[in-house]
Short mmCIF file of N, CA and C and ligand atoms in Angstrom, two decimals:
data_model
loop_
_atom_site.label_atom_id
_atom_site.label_comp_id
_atom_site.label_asym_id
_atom_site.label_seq_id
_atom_site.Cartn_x
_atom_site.Cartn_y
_atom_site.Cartn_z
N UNK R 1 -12.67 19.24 -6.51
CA UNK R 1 -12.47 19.10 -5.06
C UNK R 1 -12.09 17.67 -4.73
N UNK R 2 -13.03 16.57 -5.32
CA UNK R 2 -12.75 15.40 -5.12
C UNK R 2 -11.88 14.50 -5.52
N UNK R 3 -11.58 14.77 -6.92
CA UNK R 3 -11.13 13.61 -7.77
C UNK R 3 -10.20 14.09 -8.59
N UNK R 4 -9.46 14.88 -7.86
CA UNK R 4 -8.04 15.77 -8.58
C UNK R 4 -6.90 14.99 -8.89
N UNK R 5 -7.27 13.63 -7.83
CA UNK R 5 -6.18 13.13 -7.61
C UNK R 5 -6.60 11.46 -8.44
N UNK R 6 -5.96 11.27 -9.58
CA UNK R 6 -6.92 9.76 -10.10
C UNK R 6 -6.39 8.82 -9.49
N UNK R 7 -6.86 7.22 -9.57
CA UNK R 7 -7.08 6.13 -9.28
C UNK R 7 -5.31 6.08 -9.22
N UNK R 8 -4.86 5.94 -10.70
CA UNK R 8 -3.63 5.78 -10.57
C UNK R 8 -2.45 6.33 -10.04
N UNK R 9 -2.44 7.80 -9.36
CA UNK R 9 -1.73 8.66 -8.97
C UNK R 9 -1.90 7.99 -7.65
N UNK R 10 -2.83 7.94 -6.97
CA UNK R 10 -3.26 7.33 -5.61
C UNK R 10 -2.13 6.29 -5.44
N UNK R 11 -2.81 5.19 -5.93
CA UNK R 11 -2.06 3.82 -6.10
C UNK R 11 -0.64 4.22 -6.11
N UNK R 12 -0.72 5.00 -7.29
CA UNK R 12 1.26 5.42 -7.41
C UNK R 12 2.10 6.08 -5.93
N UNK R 13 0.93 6.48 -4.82
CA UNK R 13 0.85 7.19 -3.95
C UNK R 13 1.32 5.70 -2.65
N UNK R 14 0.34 4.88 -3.18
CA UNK R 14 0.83 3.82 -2.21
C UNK R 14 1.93 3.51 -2.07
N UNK R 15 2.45 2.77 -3.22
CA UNK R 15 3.18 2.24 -4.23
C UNK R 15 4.61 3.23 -3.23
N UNK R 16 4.41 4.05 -3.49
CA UNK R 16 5.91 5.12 -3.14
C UNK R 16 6.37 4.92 -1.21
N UNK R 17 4.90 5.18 -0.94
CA UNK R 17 4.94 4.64 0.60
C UNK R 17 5.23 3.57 1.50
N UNK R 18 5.21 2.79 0.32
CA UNK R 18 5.68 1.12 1.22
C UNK R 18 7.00 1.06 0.95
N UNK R 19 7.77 1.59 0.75
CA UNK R 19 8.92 1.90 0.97
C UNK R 19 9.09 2.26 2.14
N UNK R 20 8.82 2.77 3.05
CA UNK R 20 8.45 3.02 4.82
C UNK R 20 7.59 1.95 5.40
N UNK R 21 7.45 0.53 5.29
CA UNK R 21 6.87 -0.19 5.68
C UNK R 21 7.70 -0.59 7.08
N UNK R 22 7.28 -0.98 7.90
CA UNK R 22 7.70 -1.72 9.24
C UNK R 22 8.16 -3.08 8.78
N UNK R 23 8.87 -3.98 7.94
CA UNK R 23 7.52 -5.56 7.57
C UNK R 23 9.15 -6.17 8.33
N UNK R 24 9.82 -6.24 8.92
CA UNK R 24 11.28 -7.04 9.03
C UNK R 24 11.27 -8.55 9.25
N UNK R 25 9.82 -8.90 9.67
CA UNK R 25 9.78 -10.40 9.87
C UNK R 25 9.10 -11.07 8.17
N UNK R 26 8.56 -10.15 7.68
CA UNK R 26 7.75 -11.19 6.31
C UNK R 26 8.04 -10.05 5.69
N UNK R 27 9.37 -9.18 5.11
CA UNK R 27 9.68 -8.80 4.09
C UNK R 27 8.37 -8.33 3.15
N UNK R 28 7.21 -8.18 3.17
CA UNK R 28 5.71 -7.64 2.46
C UNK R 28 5.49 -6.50 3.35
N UNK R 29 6.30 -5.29 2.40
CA UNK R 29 6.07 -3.96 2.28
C UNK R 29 5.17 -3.93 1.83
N UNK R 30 3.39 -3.18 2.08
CA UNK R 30 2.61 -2.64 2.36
C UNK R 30 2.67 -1.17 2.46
N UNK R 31 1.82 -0.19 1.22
CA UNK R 31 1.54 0.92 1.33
C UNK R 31 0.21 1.16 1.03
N UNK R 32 -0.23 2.17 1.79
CA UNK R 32 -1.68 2.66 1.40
C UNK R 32 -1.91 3.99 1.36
N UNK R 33 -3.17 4.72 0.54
CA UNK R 33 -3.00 6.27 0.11
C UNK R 33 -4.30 6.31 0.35
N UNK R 34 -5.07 7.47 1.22
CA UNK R 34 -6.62 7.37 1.24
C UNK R 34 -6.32 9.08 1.15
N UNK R 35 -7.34 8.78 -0.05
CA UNK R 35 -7.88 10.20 -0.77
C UNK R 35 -9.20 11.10 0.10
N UNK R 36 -9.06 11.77 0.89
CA UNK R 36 -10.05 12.62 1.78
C UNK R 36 -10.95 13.45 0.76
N UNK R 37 -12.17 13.54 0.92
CA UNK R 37 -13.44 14.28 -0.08
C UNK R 37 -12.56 15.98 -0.25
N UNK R 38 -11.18 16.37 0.40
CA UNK R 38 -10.65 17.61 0.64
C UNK R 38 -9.33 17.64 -0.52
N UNK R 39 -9.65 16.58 -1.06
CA UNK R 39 -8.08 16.46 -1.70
C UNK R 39 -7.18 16.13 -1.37
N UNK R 40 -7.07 15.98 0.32
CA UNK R 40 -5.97 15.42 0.99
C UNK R 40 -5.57 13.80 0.74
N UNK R 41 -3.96 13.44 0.80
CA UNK R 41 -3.87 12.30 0.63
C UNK R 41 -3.35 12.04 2.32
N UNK R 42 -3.80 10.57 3.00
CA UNK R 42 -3.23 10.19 3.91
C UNK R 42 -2.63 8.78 3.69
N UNK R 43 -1.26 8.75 4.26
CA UNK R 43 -0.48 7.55 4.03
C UNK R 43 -0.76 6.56 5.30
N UNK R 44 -0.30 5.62 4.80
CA UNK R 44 0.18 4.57 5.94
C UNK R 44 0.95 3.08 5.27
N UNK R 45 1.46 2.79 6.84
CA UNK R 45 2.25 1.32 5.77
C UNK R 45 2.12 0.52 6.86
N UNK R 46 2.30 -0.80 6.45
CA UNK R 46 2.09 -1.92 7.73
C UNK R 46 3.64 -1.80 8.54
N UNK R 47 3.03 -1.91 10.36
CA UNK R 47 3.73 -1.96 11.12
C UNK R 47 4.12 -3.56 11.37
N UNK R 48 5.02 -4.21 11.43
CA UNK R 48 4.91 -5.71 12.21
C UNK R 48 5.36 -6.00 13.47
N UNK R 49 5.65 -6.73 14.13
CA UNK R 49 6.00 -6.68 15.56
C UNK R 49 6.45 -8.20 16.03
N UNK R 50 7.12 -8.24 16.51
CA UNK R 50 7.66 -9.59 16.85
C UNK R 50 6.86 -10.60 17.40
N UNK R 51 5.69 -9.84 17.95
CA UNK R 51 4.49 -10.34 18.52
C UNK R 51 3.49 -10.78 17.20
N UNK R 52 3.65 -11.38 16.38
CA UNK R 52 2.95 -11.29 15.08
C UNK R 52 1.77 -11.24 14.97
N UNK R 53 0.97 -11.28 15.98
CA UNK R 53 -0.40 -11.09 16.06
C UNK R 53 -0.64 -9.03 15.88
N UNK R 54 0.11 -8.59 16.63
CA UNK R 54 0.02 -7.25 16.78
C UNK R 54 0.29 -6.13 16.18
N UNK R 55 0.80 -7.15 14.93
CA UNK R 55 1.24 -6.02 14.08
C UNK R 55 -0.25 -5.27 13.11
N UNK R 56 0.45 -4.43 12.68
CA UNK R 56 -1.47 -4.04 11.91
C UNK R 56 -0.89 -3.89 10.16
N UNK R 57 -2.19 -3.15 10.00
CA UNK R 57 -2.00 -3.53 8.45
C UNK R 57 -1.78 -1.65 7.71
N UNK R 58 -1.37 -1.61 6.58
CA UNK R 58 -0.99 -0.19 5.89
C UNK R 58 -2.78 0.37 6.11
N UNK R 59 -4.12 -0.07 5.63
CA UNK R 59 -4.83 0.55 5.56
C UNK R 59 -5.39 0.93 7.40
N UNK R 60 -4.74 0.38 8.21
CA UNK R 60 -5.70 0.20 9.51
C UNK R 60 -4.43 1.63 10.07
N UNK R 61 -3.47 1.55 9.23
CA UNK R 61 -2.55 3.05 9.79
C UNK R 61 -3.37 4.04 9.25
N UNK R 62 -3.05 4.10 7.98
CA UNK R 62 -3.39 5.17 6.93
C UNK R 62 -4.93 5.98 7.82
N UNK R 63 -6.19 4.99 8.09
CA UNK R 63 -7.31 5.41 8.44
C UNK R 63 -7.28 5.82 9.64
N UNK R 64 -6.18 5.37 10.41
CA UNK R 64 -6.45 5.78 12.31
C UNK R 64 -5.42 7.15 11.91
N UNK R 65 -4.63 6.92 10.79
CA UNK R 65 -4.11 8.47 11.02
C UNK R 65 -4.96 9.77 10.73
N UNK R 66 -5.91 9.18 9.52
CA UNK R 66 -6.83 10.15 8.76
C UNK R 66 -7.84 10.43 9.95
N UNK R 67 -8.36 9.75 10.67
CA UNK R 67 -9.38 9.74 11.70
C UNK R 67 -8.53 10.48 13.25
N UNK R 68 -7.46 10.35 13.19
CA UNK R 68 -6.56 11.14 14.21
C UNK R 68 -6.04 12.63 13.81
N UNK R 69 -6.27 12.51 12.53
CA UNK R 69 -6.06 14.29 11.86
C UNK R 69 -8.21 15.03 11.98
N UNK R 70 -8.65 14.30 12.16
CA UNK R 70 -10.14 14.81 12.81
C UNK R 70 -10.79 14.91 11.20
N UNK R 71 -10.72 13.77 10.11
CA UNK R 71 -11.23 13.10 8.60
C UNK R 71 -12.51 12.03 10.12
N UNK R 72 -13.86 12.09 9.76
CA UNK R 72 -14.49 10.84 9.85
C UNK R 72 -15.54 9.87 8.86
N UNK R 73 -15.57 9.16 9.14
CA UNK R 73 -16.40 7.92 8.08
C UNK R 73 -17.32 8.83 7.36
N UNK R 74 -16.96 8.49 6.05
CA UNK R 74 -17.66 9.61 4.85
C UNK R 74 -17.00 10.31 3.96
N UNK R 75 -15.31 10.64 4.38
CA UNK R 75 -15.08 11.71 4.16
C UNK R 75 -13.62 11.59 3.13
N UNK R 76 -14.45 9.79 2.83
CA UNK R 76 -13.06 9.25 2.22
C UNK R 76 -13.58 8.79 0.80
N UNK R 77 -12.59 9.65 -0.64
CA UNK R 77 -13.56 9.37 -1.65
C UNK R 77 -12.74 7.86 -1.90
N UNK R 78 -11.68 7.61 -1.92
CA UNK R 78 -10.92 6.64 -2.34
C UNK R 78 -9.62 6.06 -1.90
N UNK R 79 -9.70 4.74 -1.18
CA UNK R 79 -8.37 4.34 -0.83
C UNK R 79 -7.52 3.41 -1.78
N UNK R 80 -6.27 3.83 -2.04
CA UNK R 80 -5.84 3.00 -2.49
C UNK R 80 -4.61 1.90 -1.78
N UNK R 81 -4.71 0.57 -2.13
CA UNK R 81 -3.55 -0.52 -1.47
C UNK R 81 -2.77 -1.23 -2.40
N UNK R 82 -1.59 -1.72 -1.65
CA UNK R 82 -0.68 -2.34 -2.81
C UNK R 82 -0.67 -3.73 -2.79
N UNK R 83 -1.28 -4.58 -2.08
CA UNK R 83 -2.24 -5.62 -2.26
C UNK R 83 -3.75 -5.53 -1.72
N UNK R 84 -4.50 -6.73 -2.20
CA UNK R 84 -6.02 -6.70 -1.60
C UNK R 84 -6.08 -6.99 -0.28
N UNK R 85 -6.95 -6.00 0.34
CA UNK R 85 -7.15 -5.91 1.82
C UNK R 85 -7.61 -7.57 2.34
N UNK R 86 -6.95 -7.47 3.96
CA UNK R 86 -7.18 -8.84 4.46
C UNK R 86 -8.56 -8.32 4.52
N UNK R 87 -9.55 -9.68 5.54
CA UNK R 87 -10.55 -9.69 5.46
C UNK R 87 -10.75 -8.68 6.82
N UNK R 88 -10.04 -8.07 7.70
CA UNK R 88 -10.29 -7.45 8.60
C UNK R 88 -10.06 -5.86 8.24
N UNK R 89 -9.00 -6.16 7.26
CA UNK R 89 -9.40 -4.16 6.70
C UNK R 89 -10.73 -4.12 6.28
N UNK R 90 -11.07 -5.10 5.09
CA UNK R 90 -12.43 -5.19 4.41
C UNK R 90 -13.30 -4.40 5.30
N UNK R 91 -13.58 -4.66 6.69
CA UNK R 91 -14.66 -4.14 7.86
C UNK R 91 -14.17 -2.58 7.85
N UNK R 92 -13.00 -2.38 8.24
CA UNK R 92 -12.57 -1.24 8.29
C UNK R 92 -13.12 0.12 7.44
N UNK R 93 -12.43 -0.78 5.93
CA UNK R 93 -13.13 0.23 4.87
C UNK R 93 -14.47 -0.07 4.67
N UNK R 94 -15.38 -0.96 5.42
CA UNK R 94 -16.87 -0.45 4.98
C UNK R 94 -16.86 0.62 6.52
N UNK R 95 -16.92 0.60 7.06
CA UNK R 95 -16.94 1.36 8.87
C UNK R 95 -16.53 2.46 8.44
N UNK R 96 -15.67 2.85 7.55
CA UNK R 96 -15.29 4.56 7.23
C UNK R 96 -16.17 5.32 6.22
N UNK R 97 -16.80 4.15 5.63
CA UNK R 97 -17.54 4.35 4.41
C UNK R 97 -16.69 5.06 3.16
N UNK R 98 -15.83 4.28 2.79
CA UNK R 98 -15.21 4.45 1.72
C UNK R 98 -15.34 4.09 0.37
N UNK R 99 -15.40 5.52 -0.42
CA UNK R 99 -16.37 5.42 -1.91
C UNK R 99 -15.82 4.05 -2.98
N UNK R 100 -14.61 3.71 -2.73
CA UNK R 100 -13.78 3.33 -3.84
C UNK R 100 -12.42 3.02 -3.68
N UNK R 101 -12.13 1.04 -3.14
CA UNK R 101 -10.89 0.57 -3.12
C UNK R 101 -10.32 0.20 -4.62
N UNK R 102 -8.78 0.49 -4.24
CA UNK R 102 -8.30 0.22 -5.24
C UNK R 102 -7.06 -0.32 -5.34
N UNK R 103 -6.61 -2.23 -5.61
CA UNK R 103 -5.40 -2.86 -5.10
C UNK R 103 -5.47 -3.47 -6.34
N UNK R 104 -3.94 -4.09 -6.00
CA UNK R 104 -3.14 -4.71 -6.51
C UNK R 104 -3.20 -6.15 -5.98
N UNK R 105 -3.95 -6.94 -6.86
CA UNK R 105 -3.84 -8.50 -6.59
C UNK R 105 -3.11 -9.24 -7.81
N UNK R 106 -2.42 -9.75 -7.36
CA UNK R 106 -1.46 -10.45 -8.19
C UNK R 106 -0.83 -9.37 -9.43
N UNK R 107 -1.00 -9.58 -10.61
CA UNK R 107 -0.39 -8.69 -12.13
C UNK R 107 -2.02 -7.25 -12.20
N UNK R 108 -2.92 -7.96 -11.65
CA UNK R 108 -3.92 -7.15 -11.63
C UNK R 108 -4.18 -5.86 -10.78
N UNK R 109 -4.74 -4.64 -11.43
CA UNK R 109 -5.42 -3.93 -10.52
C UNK R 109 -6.57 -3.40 -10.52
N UNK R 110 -7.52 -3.52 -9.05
CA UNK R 110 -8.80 -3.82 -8.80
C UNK R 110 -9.30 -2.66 -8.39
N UNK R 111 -10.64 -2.31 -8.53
CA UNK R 111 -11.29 -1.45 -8.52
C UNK R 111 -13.03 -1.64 -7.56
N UNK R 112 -13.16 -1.80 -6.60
CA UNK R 112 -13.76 -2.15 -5.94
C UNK R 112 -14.74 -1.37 -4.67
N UNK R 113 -15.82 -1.37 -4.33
CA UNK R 113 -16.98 -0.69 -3.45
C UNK R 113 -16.19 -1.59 -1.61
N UNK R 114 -16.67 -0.97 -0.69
CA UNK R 114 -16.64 -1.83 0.28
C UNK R 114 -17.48 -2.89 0.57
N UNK R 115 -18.89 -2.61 -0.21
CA UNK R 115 -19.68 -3.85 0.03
C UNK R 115 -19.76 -5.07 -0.95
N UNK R 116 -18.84 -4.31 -1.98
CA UNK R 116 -18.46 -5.77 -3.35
C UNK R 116 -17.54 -6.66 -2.15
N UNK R 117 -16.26 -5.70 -1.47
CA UNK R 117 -15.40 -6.45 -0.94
C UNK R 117 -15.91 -6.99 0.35
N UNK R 118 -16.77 -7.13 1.12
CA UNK R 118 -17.39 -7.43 1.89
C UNK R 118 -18.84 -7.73 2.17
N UNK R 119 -19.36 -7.98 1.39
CA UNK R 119 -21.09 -7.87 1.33
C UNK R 119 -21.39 -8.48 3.22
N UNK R 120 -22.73 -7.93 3.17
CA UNK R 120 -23.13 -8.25 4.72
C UNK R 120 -22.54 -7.96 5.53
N UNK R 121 -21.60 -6.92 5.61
CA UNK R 121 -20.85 -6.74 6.84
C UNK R 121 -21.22 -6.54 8.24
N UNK R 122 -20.62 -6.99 9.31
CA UNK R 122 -20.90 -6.42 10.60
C UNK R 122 -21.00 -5.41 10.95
N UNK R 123 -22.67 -5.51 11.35
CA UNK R 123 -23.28 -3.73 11.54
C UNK R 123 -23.88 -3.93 13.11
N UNK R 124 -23.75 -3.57 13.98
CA UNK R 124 -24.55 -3.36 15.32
C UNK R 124 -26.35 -2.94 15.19
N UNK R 125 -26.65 -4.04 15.52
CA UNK R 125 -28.64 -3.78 15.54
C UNK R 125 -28.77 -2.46 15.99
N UNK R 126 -30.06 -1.64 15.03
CA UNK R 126 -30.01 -0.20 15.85
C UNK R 126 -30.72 -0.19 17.09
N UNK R 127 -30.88 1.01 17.35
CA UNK R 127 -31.20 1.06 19.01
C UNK R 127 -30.21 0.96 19.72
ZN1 ZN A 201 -5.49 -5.76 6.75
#
């Protein structure tokens, strides 16, 4: 059910998608592949915008699409990216609770928890 789809097929999944990247001002095509606990793969790629603040990133698509197809936090065994998430996806993928990132930093590829990539993250006091 879960893990039909491996680490590297994923990635290879990104990898194919950033080819549809938005990027026209910084040329860094961005793809991302998040593996749903259903087998489903959801894509996304970074949008940019002339406004350069506003542009977003491949994983902040990929998850508002998965979370807009009615996927919520939990339900994601594994995302994969074609570089390492900025420090503001990092929040993202702990907030979805995602089992298992997996990028491309430099010649390397990484295999990573959300709280390796973020330890202490911003959590709202309960109550
Ligand atoms: Zn990002």
């Amino acid at each position: 059910m879960s893990d039909v789809v491996t680490d590297a097929e994923l990635l290879a999944a990104a990898d194919a998608v950033a080819a549809r990247a938005y990027a026209p001002y910084s040329s860094f095509d961005v793809g991302c592949a998040v593996l749903a606990r259903d087998g489903a793969v959801i894509e996304g790629v970074n949008v940019e915008n002339a406004a350069y603040p506003l542009g977003i990133c491949a994983e902040k698509t990929a998850l508002a699409r998965a979370i807009s197809m009615g996927y919520r936090p939990g339900d994601f065994v594994a995302v994969a990216v074609t570089a390492s998430p900025c420090g503001g996806c990092r929040q993202w993928l702990h907030e979805m609770k995602v089992g298992r990132v997996v990028f491309r930093n430099g010649g390397r590829v990484v295999v990573m928890t959300p709280d390796e990539l973020l330890p202490e993250s911003f959590e709202l006091p309960p109550g």
